[in-house]
Amino acid sequence: MVLKIDMSGEIPIYIQLRNEIVKGIGRGELAAGENLPTVRQLASELGVNTMTVSKTYQLLKSEGFIETDRRKGAVVRKIPDMEPAGSAAAERYRDRLGDELELLSAEAKLRGLKREDFLRLCEDAFAEMGV
């Protein structure tokens, strides 16, 4: 999997790295049970501080995307199916997703993107996940 990181961008590197790994899992480029590079290895490959990668892995772990083990390192976790509709976890996720989509919609509108084009981009992005 190729990680696209913009070292001079406004988004913190650990967030960019988190997002790239989540997209890789979503696309099936990283399978459940697959080991991620060690913190040192990935930091060396990207040319970033080991604390940056460590912060990314801790974030991914807290979000349930990976597991860490002293012997195995960071491993992609099997992502369970969506919580049942109406459950507290499902509602929290839908609320967070709604907030993020509202922000993206506002930015798209302010930058002159047409509704149809925005929806097409959303559909294309979702289709990339093999859904």
CSV table of N, CA, C and O in Angstrom, one decimal:
chain,number,residue,atom,x,y,z
A,1,MET,N,0.8,-1.2,0.0
A,1,MET,CA,0.0,0.0,0.0
A,1,MET,C,0.9,1.2,0.0
A,1,MET,O,1.9,1.3,0.7
A,2,VAL,N,0.5,2.2,-0.8
A,2,VAL,CA,1.3,3.4,-0.9
A,2,VAL,C,0.6,4.5,0.0
A,2,VAL,O,-0.6,4.7,-0.1
A,3,LEU,N,1.4,5.1,0.8
A,3,LEU,CA,0.9,6.1,1.7
A,3,LEU,C,1.2,7.5,1.2
A,3,LEU,O,2.3,7.8,0.9
A,4,LYS,N,0.2,8.3,0.9
A,4,LYS,CA,0.4,9.6,0.4
A,4,LYS,C,0.3,10.6,1.6
A,4,LYS,O,-0.7,10.8,2.2
A,5,ILE,N,1.5,11.1,1.9
A,5,ILE,CA,1.6,12.1,3.0
A,5,ILE,C,2.2,13.4,2.4
A,5,ILE,O,3.2,13.4,1.7
A,6,ASP,N,1.6,14.5,2.8
A,6,ASP,CA,2.0,15.8,2.4
A,6,ASP,C,2.7,16.4,3.6
A,6,ASP,O,2.1,16.9,4.5
A,7,MET,N,4.1,16.4,3.5
A,7,MET,CA,4.9,16.9,4.6
A,7,MET,C,4.7,18.4,4.9
A,7,MET,O,5.0,18.9,6.0
A,8,SER,N,4.3,19.1,3.9
A,8,SER,CA,4.1,20.6,4.0
A,8,SER,C,2.7,21.0,4.1
A,8,SER,O,2.4,22.2,4.1
A,9,GLY,N,1.8,20.0,4.2
A,9,GLY,CA,0.4,20.3,4.3
A,9,GLY,C,-0.1,20.8,5.6
A,9,GLY,O,0.7,20.8,6.6
A,10,GLU,N,-1.3,21.3,5.7
A,10,GLU,CA,-1.9,21.9,6.9
A,10,GLU,C,-2.3,20.8,7.9
A,10,GLU,O,-2.4,21.0,9.1
A,11,ILE,N,-2.7,19.6,7.3
A,11,ILE,CA,-3.2,18.5,8.2
A,11,ILE,C,-2.0,17.8,8.8
A,11,ILE,O,-1.0,17.5,8.2
A,12,PRO,N,-2.0,17.6,10.2
A,12,PRO,CA,-0.9,17.0,10.9
A,12,PRO,C,-0.6,15.6,10.2
A,12,PRO,O,-1.5,14.9,9.8
A,13,ILE,N,0.7,15.3,10.2
A,13,ILE,CA,1.2,14.1,9.6
A,13,ILE,C,0.5,12.8,10.2
A,13,ILE,O,0.1,11.9,9.5
A,14,TYR,N,0.4,12.8,11.5
A,14,TYR,CA,-0.2,11.6,12.2
A,14,TYR,C,-1.7,11.4,11.7
A,14,TYR,O,-2.1,10.3,11.6
A,15,ILE,N,-2.4,12.5,11.5
A,15,ILE,CA,-3.8,12.4,11.0
A,15,ILE,C,-3.8,11.9,9.5
A,15,ILE,O,-4.6,11.1,9.1
A,16,GLN,N,-2.9,12.5,8.7
A,16,GLN,CA,-2.8,12.0,7.3
A,16,GLN,C,-2.4,10.5,7.3
A,16,GLN,O,-3.0,9.7,6.5
A,17,LEU,N,-1.5,10.1,8.1
A,17,LEU,CA,-1.1,8.7,8.2
A,17,LEU,C,-2.3,7.8,8.6
A,17,LEU,O,-2.6,6.8,8.0
A,18,ARG,N,-3.0,8.3,9.6
A,18,ARG,CA,-4.2,7.6,10.1
A,18,ARG,C,-5.2,7.4,9.0
A,18,ARG,O,-5.8,6.4,8.7
A,19,ASN,N,-5.5,8.5,8.3
A,19,ASN,CA,-6.5,8.5,7.2
A,19,ASN,C,-6.1,7.5,6.1
A,19,ASN,O,-6.9,6.8,5.5
A,20,GLU,N,-4.8,7.5,5.7
A,20,GLU,CA,-4.3,6.6,4.7
A,20,GLU,C,-4.4,5.2,5.1
A,20,GLU,O,-4.8,4.3,4.3
A,21,ILE,N,-4.2,4.9,6.3
A,21,ILE,CA,-4.3,3.5,6.8
A,21,ILE,C,-5.8,3.1,6.8
A,21,ILE,O,-6.1,2.0,6.4
A,22,VAL,N,-6.6,3.9,7.3
A,22,VAL,CA,-8.1,3.6,7.3
A,22,VAL,C,-8.6,3.4,5.9
A,22,VAL,O,-9.3,2.5,5.6
A,23,LYS,N,-8.2,4.2,5.0
A,23,LYS,CA,-8.6,4.1,3.6
A,23,LYS,C,-8.0,2.7,3.0
A,23,LYS,O,-8.7,2.0,2.3
A,24,GLY,N,-6.8,2.4,3.4
A,24,GLY,CA,-6.3,1.1,2.9
A,24,GLY,C,-7.0,-0.1,3.5
A,24,GLY,O,-7.3,-1.1,2.8
A,25,ILE,N,-7.5,0.0,4.7
A,25,ILE,CA,-8.3,-1.1,5.3
A,25,ILE,C,-9.7,-1.1,4.6
A,25,ILE,O,-10.1,-2.2,4.2
A,26,GLY,N,-10.3,0.1,4.4
A,26,GLY,CA,-11.6,0.2,3.7
A,26,GLY,C,-11.5,-0.4,2.3
A,26,GLY,O,-12.5,-1.0,1.8
A,27,ARG,N,-10.4,-0.1,1.6
A,27,ARG,CA,-10.3,-0.6,0.2
A,27,ARG,C,-9.9,-2.1,0.1
A,27,ARG,O,-9.9,-2.7,-0.9
A,28,GLY,N,-9.5,-2.7,1.3
A,28,GLY,CA,-9.1,-4.1,1.3
A,28,GLY,C,-7.6,-4.3,1.0
A,28,GLY,O,-7.2,-5.4,0.8
A,29,GLU,N,-6.9,-3.1,0.9
A,29,GLU,CA,-5.4,-3.2,0.7
A,29,GLU,C,-4.7,-3.7,1.9
A,29,GLU,O,-3.6,-4.3,1.8
A,30,LEU,N,-5.3,-3.6,3.1
A,30,LEU,CA,-4.8,-4.1,4.3
A,30,LEU,C,-5.9,-5.0,4.9
A,30,LEU,O,-7.0,-4.5,5.2
A,31,ALA,N,-5.6,-6.3,5.0
A,31,ALA,CA,-6.6,-7.3,5.5
A,31,ALA,C,-6.5,-7.5,7.0
A,31,ALA,O,-5.5,-7.2,7.6
A,32,ALA,N,-7.6,-7.9,7.5
A,32,ALA,CA,-7.7,-8.3,8.9
A,32,ALA,C,-6.6,-9.3,9.2
A,32,ALA,O,-6.4,-10.2,8.5
A,33,GLY,N,-5.9,-9.1,10.3
A,33,GLY,CA,-4.8,-10.0,10.7
A,33,GLY,C,-3.4,-9.6,10.1
A,33,GLY,O,-2.4,-10.2,10.5
A,34,GLU,N,-3.4,-8.7,9.2
A,34,GLU,CA,-2.2,-8.2,8.5
A,34,GLU,C,-1.4,-7.3,9.4
A,34,GLU,O,-1.9,-6.4,10.1
A,35,ASN,N,-0.1,-7.6,9.5
A,35,ASN,CA,0.8,-6.8,10.3
A,35,ASN,C,1.1,-5.5,9.6
A,35,ASN,O,1.4,-5.4,8.4
A,36,LEU,N,1.1,-4.4,10.4
A,36,LEU,CA,1.6,-3.1,9.9
A,36,LEU,C,3.1,-3.0,10.2
A,36,LEU,O,3.6,-3.7,11.0
A,37,PRO,N,3.8,-2.2,9.5
A,37,PRO,CA,5.2,-2.0,9.7
A,37,PRO,C,5.4,-1.6,11.2
A,37,PRO,O,4.5,-1.0,11.8
A,38,THR,N,6.6,-1.9,11.7
A,38,THR,CA,6.9,-1.4,13.1
A,38,THR,C,6.9,0.1,13.1
A,38,THR,O,7.1,0.7,12.0
A,39,VAL,N,6.8,0.7,14.3
A,39,VAL,CA,6.8,2.1,14.4
A,39,VAL,C,8.1,2.7,13.8
A,39,VAL,O,8.1,3.6,13.0
A,40,ARG,N,9.2,2.1,14.2
A,40,ARG,CA,10.5,2.5,13.7
A,40,ARG,C,10.7,2.4,12.1
A,40,ARG,O,11.2,3.2,11.5
A,41,GLN,N,10.2,1.2,11.7
A,41,GLN,CA,10.3,1.0,10.2
A,41,GLN,C,9.5,2.0,9.4
A,41,GLN,O,10.0,2.6,8.5
A,42,LEU,N,8.2,2.2,9.8
A,42,LEU,CA,7.4,3.2,9.1
A,42,LEU,C,7.9,4.6,9.2
A,42,LEU,O,7.9,5.3,8.2
A,43,ALA,N,8.4,4.9,10.4
A,43,ALA,CA,9.0,6.3,10.6
A,43,ALA,C,10.2,6.5,9.7
A,43,ALA,O,10.3,7.5,9.1
A,44,SER,N,11.0,5.5,9.6
A,44,SER,CA,12.2,5.6,8.7
A,44,SER,C,11.8,5.7,7.3
A,44,SER,O,12.4,6.5,6.5
A,45,GLU,N,10.8,4.9,6.8
A,45,GLU,CA,10.4,4.9,5.4
A,45,GLU,C,9.8,6.3,5.1
A,45,GLU,O,10.0,6.8,3.9
A,46,LEU,N,9.1,6.9,6.0
A,46,LEU,CA,8.4,8.1,5.7
A,46,LEU,C,9.3,9.4,6.0
A,46,LEU,O,9.0,10.5,5.6
A,47,GLY,N,10.3,9.1,6.8
A,47,GLY,CA,11.2,10.2,7.2
A,47,GLY,C,10.6,11.1,8.2
A,47,GLY,O,10.7,12.3,8.2
A,48,VAL,N,9.8,10.5,9.2
A,48,VAL,CA,9.2,11.2,10.3
A,48,VAL,C,9.7,10.7,11.6
A,48,VAL,O,10.3,9.6,11.7
A,49,ASN,N,9.3,11.4,12.6
A,49,ASN,CA,9.7,11.0,14.0
A,49,ASN,C,8.9,9.8,14.4
A,49,ASN,O,7.7,9.6,14.1
A,50,THR,N,9.5,8.9,15.2
A,50,THR,CA,8.8,7.7,15.6
A,50,THR,C,7.6,8.0,16.5
A,50,THR,O,6.6,7.3,16.5
A,51,MET,N,7.6,9.1,17.2
A,51,MET,CA,6.5,9.5,18.0
A,51,MET,C,5.3,9.8,17.1
A,51,MET,O,4.1,9.6,17.6
A,52,THR,N,5.5,10.3,15.9
A,52,THR,CA,4.4,10.6,15.0
A,52,THR,C,3.7,9.3,14.6
A,52,THR,O,2.4,9.2,14.7
A,53,VAL,N,4.5,8.3,14.3
A,53,VAL,CA,3.9,7.0,13.9
A,53,VAL,C,3.2,6.3,15.2
A,53,VAL,O,2.1,5.8,15.1
A,54,SER,N,3.9,6.4,16.3
A,54,SER,CA,3.3,5.9,17.5
A,54,SER,C,2.0,6.5,17.9
A,54,SER,O,1.0,5.8,18.2
A,55,LYS,N,1.9,7.8,17.7
A,55,LYS,CA,0.6,8.6,17.9
A,55,LYS,C,-0.5,8.1,17.0
A,55,LYS,O,-1.6,7.9,17.4
A,56,THR,N,-0.1,7.8,15.7
A,56,THR,CA,-1.0,7.3,14.7
A,56,THR,C,-1.5,6.0,15.2
A,56,THR,O,-2.8,5.7,15.1
A,57,TYR,N,-0.6,5.1,15.5
A,57,TYR,CA,-1.0,3.7,15.9
A,57,TYR,C,-1.9,3.7,17.2
A,57,TYR,O,-2.9,3.0,17.3
A,58,GLN,N,-1.6,4.6,18.1
A,58,GLN,CA,-2.5,4.7,19.3
A,58,GLN,C,-3.9,5.2,18.9
A,58,GLN,O,-4.9,4.7,19.5
A,59,LEU,N,-4.0,6.2,18.0
A,59,LEU,CA,-5.2,6.7,17.6
A,59,LEU,C,-6.0,5.5,16.9
A,59,LEU,O,-7.2,5.3,17.1
A,60,LEU,N,-5.4,4.8,16.0
A,60,LEU,CA,-6.0,3.7,15.3
A,60,LEU,C,-6.5,2.6,16.2
A,60,LEU,O,-7.6,2.0,16.1
A,61,LYS,N,-5.7,2.4,17.2
A,61,LYS,CA,-6.1,1.4,18.3
A,61,LYS,C,-7.3,1.9,19.0
A,61,LYS,O,-8.3,1.1,19.2
A,62,SER,N,-7.3,3.1,19.4
A,62,SER,CA,-8.5,3.7,20.2
A,62,SER,C,-9.7,3.7,19.4
A,62,SER,O,-10.8,3.6,19.9
A,63,GLU,N,-9.6,3.8,18.1
A,63,GLU,CA,-10.8,3.8,17.2
A,63,GLU,C,-11.2,2.4,16.8
A,63,GLU,O,-12.2,2.2,16.1
A,64,GLY,N,-10.4,1.4,17.2
A,64,GLY,CA,-10.8,0.0,16.9
A,64,GLY,C,-10.3,-0.6,15.6
A,64,GLY,O,-10.8,-1.6,15.2
A,65,PHE,N,-9.4,0.1,14.9
A,65,PHE,CA,-9.0,-0.3,13.5
A,65,PHE,C,-7.8,-1.3,13.6
A,65,PHE,O,-7.6,-2.1,12.7
A,66,ILE,N,-7.0,-1.2,14.7
A,66,ILE,CA,-5.9,-2.1,14.8
A,66,ILE,C,-5.8,-2.6,16.3
A,66,ILE,O,-6.4,-2.0,17.2
A,67,GLU,N,-5.0,-3.6,16.5
A,67,GLU,CA,-4.7,-4.1,17.8
A,67,GLU,C,-3.2,-4.1,17.9
A,67,GLU,O,-2.5,-4.2,16.9
A,68,THR,N,-2.7,-3.9,19.1
A,68,THR,CA,-1.2,-3.9,19.3
A,68,THR,C,-0.9,-5.0,20.3
A,68,THR,O,-1.6,-5.2,21.2
A,69,ASP,N,0.2,-5.6,20.0
A,69,ASP,CA,0.7,-6.7,20.9
A,69,ASP,C,2.2,-6.6,20.9
A,69,ASP,O,2.9,-6.4,19.9
A,70,ARG,N,2.8,-6.8,22.1
A,70,ARG,CA,4.3,-6.6,22.2
A,70,ARG,C,5.0,-7.6,21.3
A,70,ARG,O,6.1,-7.3,20.8
A,71,ARG,N,4.5,-8.8,21.1
A,71,ARG,CA,5.1,-9.8,20.2
A,71,ARG,C,4.8,-9.6,18.8
A,71,ARG,O,5.7,-9.8,17.9
A,72,LYS,N,3.5,-9.3,18.4
A,72,LYS,CA,3.1,-9.2,17.0
A,72,LYS,C,3.2,-7.8,16.4
A,72,LYS,O,3.2,-7.6,15.2
A,73,GLY,N,3.2,-6.8,17.3
A,73,GLY,CA,3.2,-5.4,16.8
A,73,GLY,C,1.8,-5.0,16.5
A,73,GLY,O,0.9,-5.4,17.1
A,74,ALA,N,1.7,-4.1,15.5
A,74,ALA,CA,0.4,-3.5,15.2
A,74,ALA,C,-0.2,-4.4,14.1
A,74,ALA,O,0.4,-4.7,13.1
A,75,VAL,N,-1.5,-4.9,14.3
A,75,VAL,CA,-2.2,-5.8,13.4
A,75,VAL,C,-3.5,-5.2,13.1
A,75,VAL,O,-4.2,-4.7,14.0
A,76,VAL,N,-3.9,-5.3,11.8
A,76,VAL,CA,-5.2,-4.8,11.4
A,76,VAL,C,-6.3,-5.7,12.1
A,76,VAL,O,-6.2,-6.9,12.0
A,77,ARG,N,-7.2,-5.1,12.7
A,77,ARG,CA,-8.3,-5.8,13.4
A,77,ARG,C,-9.4,-6.1,12.5
A,77,ARG,O,-9.7,-5.3,11.5
A,78,LYS,N,-10.1,-7.2,12.7
A,78,LYS,CA,-11.3,-7.5,11.9
A,78,LYS,C,-12.4,-6.5,12.4
A,78,LYS,O,-12.6,-6.4,13.6
A,79,ILE,N,-12.9,-5.7,11.4
A,79,ILE,CA,-13.8,-4.7,11.8
A,79,ILE,C,-15.2,-5.4,11.8
A,79,ILE,O,-15.7,-5.9,10.8
A,80,PRO,N,-15.9,-5.3,13.0
A,80,PRO,CA,-17.2,-5.9,13.0
A,80,PRO,C,-18.2,-5.2,12.2
A,80,PRO,O,-18.0,-4.0,11.8
A,81,ASP,N,-19.3,-5.8,11.9
A,81,ASP,CA,-20.4,-5.2,11.1
A,81,ASP,C,-20.9,-4.0,11.9
A,81,ASP,O,-20.7,-3.9,13.1
A,82,MET,N,-21.5,-3.1,11.2
A,82,MET,CA,-22.1,-1.9,11.8
A,82,MET,C,-23.0,-2.3,13.0
A,82,MET,O,-23.7,-3.3,12.9
A,83,GLU,N,-22.9,-1.6,14.1
A,83,GLU,CA,-23.8,-1.8,15.2
A,83,GLU,C,-25.2,-1.8,14.8
A,83,GLU,O,-25.6,-1.1,13.8
A,84,PRO,N,-26.1,-2.5,15.4
A,84,PRO,CA,-27.5,-2.4,15.0
A,84,PRO,C,-28.1,-1.0,15.0
A,84,PRO,O,-27.7,-0.2,15.9
A,85,ALA,N,-28.9,-0.7,14.1
A,85,ALA,CA,-29.5,0.6,14.0
A,85,ALA,C,-30.2,0.9,15.3
A,85,ALA,O,-30.9,0.1,15.9
A,86,GLY,N,-30.0,2.1,15.7
A,86,GLY,CA,-30.7,2.6,17.0
A,86,GLY,C,-29.8,2.4,18.2
A,86,GLY,O,-30.1,2.9,19.3
A,87,SER,N,-28.7,1.6,18.1
A,87,SER,CA,-27.8,1.4,19.2
A,87,SER,C,-27.1,2.7,19.5
A,87,SER,O,-26.9,3.5,18.6
A,88,ALA,N,-26.6,2.9,20.7
A,88,ALA,CA,-25.9,4.1,21.1
A,88,ALA,C,-24.6,4.3,20.2
A,88,ALA,O,-24.4,5.4,19.7
A,89,ALA,N,-23.9,3.2,20.0
A,89,ALA,CA,-22.7,3.3,19.1
A,89,ALA,C,-23.0,3.7,17.7
A,89,ALA,O,-22.3,4.5,17.1
A,90,ALA,N,-24.0,3.1,17.1
A,90,ALA,CA,-24.4,3.4,15.8
A,90,ALA,C,-24.9,4.9,15.7
A,90,ALA,O,-24.5,5.6,14.7
A,91,GLU,N,-25.6,5.4,16.7
A,91,GLU,CA,-26.1,6.7,16.6
A,91,GLU,C,-24.9,7.7,16.8
A,91,GLU,O,-24.9,8.8,16.1
A,92,ARG,N,-23.9,7.4,17.7
A,92,ARG,CA,-22.8,8.3,17.8
A,92,ARG,C,-22.0,8.4,16.5
A,92,ARG,O,-21.6,9.5,16.1
A,93,TYR,N,-21.8,7.2,15.8
A,93,TYR,CA,-21.1,7.2,14.5
A,93,TYR,C,-21.9,8.0,13.5
A,93,TYR,O,-21.3,8.8,12.8
A,94,ARG,N,-23.2,7.8,13.4
A,94,ARG,CA,-24.0,8.6,12.4
A,94,ARG,C,-24.0,10.1,12.7
A,94,ARG,O,-23.9,10.8,11.7
A,95,ASP,N,-24.0,10.4,13.9
A,95,ASP,CA,-23.9,11.9,14.3
A,95,ASP,C,-22.5,12.4,13.8
A,95,ASP,O,-22.5,13.5,13.3
A,96,ARG,N,-21.5,11.7,14.1
A,96,ARG,CA,-20.1,12.2,13.7
A,96,ARG,C,-20.0,12.2,12.2
A,96,ARG,O,-19.5,13.2,11.7
A,97,LEU,N,-20.5,11.2,11.5
A,97,LEU,CA,-20.5,11.2,10.1
A,97,LEU,C,-21.3,12.4,9.5
A,97,LEU,O,-20.8,13.1,8.6
A,98,GLY,N,-22.4,12.6,10.1
A,98,GLY,CA,-23.3,13.7,9.6
A,98,GLY,C,-22.6,15.1,9.8
A,98,GLY,O,-22.6,15.9,8.9
A,99,ASP,N,-21.9,15.3,10.9
A,99,ASP,CA,-21.1,16.5,11.2
A,99,ASP,C,-20.0,16.7,10.1
A,99,ASP,O,-19.8,17.8,9.6
A,100,GLU,N,-19.3,15.6,9.9
A,100,GLU,CA,-18.2,15.7,8.9
A,100,GLU,C,-18.7,15.9,7.5
A,100,GLU,O,-18.1,16.7,6.7
A,101,LEU,N,-19.8,15.3,7.1
A,101,LEU,CA,-20.4,15.5,5.8
A,101,LEU,C,-20.9,16.9,5.7
A,101,LEU,O,-20.9,17.6,4.6
A,102,GLU,N,-21.5,17.5,6.8
A,102,GLU,CA,-22.0,18.8,6.8
A,102,GLU,C,-20.8,19.8,6.5
A,102,GLU,O,-21.0,20.7,5.7
A,103,LEU,N,-19.7,19.6,7.2
A,103,LEU,CA,-18.6,20.4,6.9
A,103,LEU,C,-18.0,20.3,5.5
A,103,LEU,O,-17.8,21.4,4.9
A,104,LEU,N,-17.9,19.1,5.0
A,104,LEU,CA,-17.5,18.9,3.6
A,104,LEU,C,-18.4,19.6,2.6
A,104,LEU,O,-18.0,20.2,1.6
A,105,SER,N,-19.7,19.4,2.9
A,105,SER,CA,-20.7,20.0,2.0
A,105,SER,C,-20.6,21.6,2.0
A,105,SER,O,-20.7,22.2,1.0
A,106,ALA,N,-20.4,22.1,3.2
A,106,ALA,CA,-20.3,23.6,3.3
A,106,ALA,C,-19.0,24.1,2.5
A,106,ALA,O,-19.1,25.0,1.8
A,107,GLU,N,-17.9,23.4,2.7
A,107,GLU,CA,-16.7,23.8,2.0
A,107,GLU,C,-16.9,23.6,0.5
A,107,GLU,O,-16.5,24.5,-0.3
A,108,ALA,N,-17.5,22.5,0.1
A,108,ALA,CA,-17.8,22.3,-1.4
A,108,ALA,C,-18.6,23.5,-1.9
A,108,ALA,O,-18.4,24.0,-3.0
A,109,LYS,N,-19.7,23.8,-1.2
A,109,LYS,CA,-20.6,24.9,-1.7
A,109,LYS,C,-19.8,26.2,-1.7
A,109,LYS,O,-20.0,26.9,-2.7
A,110,LEU,N,-19.0,26.5,-0.7
A,110,LEU,CA,-18.3,27.8,-0.7
A,110,LEU,C,-17.3,27.9,-1.8
A,110,LEU,O,-16.9,29.0,-2.2
A,111,ARG,N,-16.8,26.7,-2.3
A,111,ARG,CA,-15.8,26.7,-3.3
A,111,ARG,C,-16.4,26.5,-4.7
A,111,ARG,O,-15.7,26.4,-5.7
A,112,GLY,N,-17.8,26.6,-4.8
A,112,GLY,CA,-18.5,26.6,-6.0
A,112,GLY,C,-18.8,25.2,-6.6
A,112,GLY,O,-19.2,25.1,-7.8
A,113,LEU,N,-18.6,24.1,-5.9
A,113,LEU,CA,-18.9,22.8,-6.4
A,113,LEU,C,-20.4,22.6,-6.5
A,113,LEU,O,-21.1,23.0,-5.5
A,114,LYS,N,-20.9,22.1,-7.5
A,114,LYS,CA,-22.3,21.8,-7.7
A,114,LYS,C,-22.7,20.6,-6.9
A,114,LYS,O,-21.9,19.7,-6.7
A,115,ARG,N,-24.0,20.6,-6.5
A,115,ARG,CA,-24.5,19.5,-5.7
A,115,ARG,C,-24.3,18.1,-6.4
A,115,ARG,O,-23.9,17.2,-5.7
A,116,GLU,N,-24.6,18.1,-7.7
A,116,GLU,CA,-24.5,16.8,-8.4
A,116,GLU,C,-23.0,16.3,-8.4
A,116,GLU,O,-22.7,15.2,-8.3
A,117,ASP,N,-22.1,17.3,-8.6
A,117,ASP,CA,-20.7,16.9,-8.6
A,117,ASP,C,-20.2,16.4,-7.2
A,117,ASP,O,-19.4,15.5,-7.1
A,118,PHE,N,-20.7,17.1,-6.1
A,118,PHE,CA,-20.4,16.7,-4.8
A,118,PHE,C,-20.9,15.2,-4.5
A,118,PHE,O,-20.2,14.4,-4.0
A,119,LEU,N,-22.1,15.0,-4.9
A,119,LEU,CA,-22.7,13.7,-4.7
A,119,LEU,C,-22.0,12.6,-5.5
A,119,LEU,O,-21.8,11.5,-5.1
A,120,ARG,N,-21.6,13.0,-6.7
A,120,ARG,CA,-20.9,12.0,-7.6
A,120,ARG,C,-19.5,11.7,-6.9
A,120,ARG,O,-19.1,10.5,-6.9
A,121,LEU,N,-18.9,12.7,-6.4
A,121,LEU,CA,-17.6,12.4,-5.6
A,121,LEU,C,-17.8,11.5,-4.5
A,121,LEU,O,-17.0,10.6,-4.2
A,122,CYS,N,-18.9,11.7,-3.7
A,122,CYS,CA,-19.2,10.8,-2.6
A,122,CYS,C,-19.5,9.4,-3.1
A,122,CYS,O,-19.0,8.5,-2.5
A,123,GLU,N,-20.3,9.3,-4.1
A,123,GLU,CA,-20.5,7.9,-4.7
A,123,GLU,C,-19.3,7.3,-5.1
A,123,GLU,O,-19.1,6.1,-4.9
A,124,ASP,N,-18.4,8.0,-5.8
A,124,ASP,CA,-17.2,7.4,-6.3
A,124,ASP,C,-16.3,7.0,-5.2
A,124,ASP,O,-15.7,5.9,-5.2
A,125,ALA,N,-16.2,7.8,-4.1
A,125,ALA,CA,-15.3,7.5,-3.0
A,125,ALA,C,-15.9,6.2,-2.3
A,125,ALA,O,-15.1,5.3,-1.9
A,126,PHE,N,-17.2,6.1,-2.1
A,126,PHE,CA,-17.8,5.0,-1.5
A,126,PHE,C,-17.6,3.7,-2.3
A,126,PHE,O,-17.3,2.6,-1.8
A,127,ALA,N,-17.7,3.9,-3.7
A,127,ALA,CA,-17.5,2.7,-4.5
A,127,ALA,C,-16.1,2.2,-4.5
A,127,ALA,O,-15.8,1.0,-4.7
A,128,GLU,N,-15.1,3.1,-4.2
A,128,GLU,CA,-13.7,2.6,-4.1
A,128,GLU,C,-13.5,1.7,-3.0
A,128,GLU,O,-12.5,0.9,-2.9
A,129,MET,N,-14.4,1.7,-2.0
A,129,MET,CA,-14.3,0.8,-0.9
A,129,MET,C,-14.8,-0.6,-1.1
A,129,MET,O,-14.9,-1.4,-0.2
A,130,GLY,N,-15.3,-0.8,-2.4
A,130,GLY,CA,-15.7,-2.1,-2.7
A,130,GLY,C,-17.1,-2.4,-2.2
A,130,GLY,O,-17.5,-3.6,-2.0
A,131,VAL,N,-17.9,-1.4,-1.9
A,131,VAL,CA,-19.2,-1.6,-1.4
A,131,VAL,C,-20.3,-1.5,-2.5
A,131,VAL,O,-20.2,-0.7,-3.4
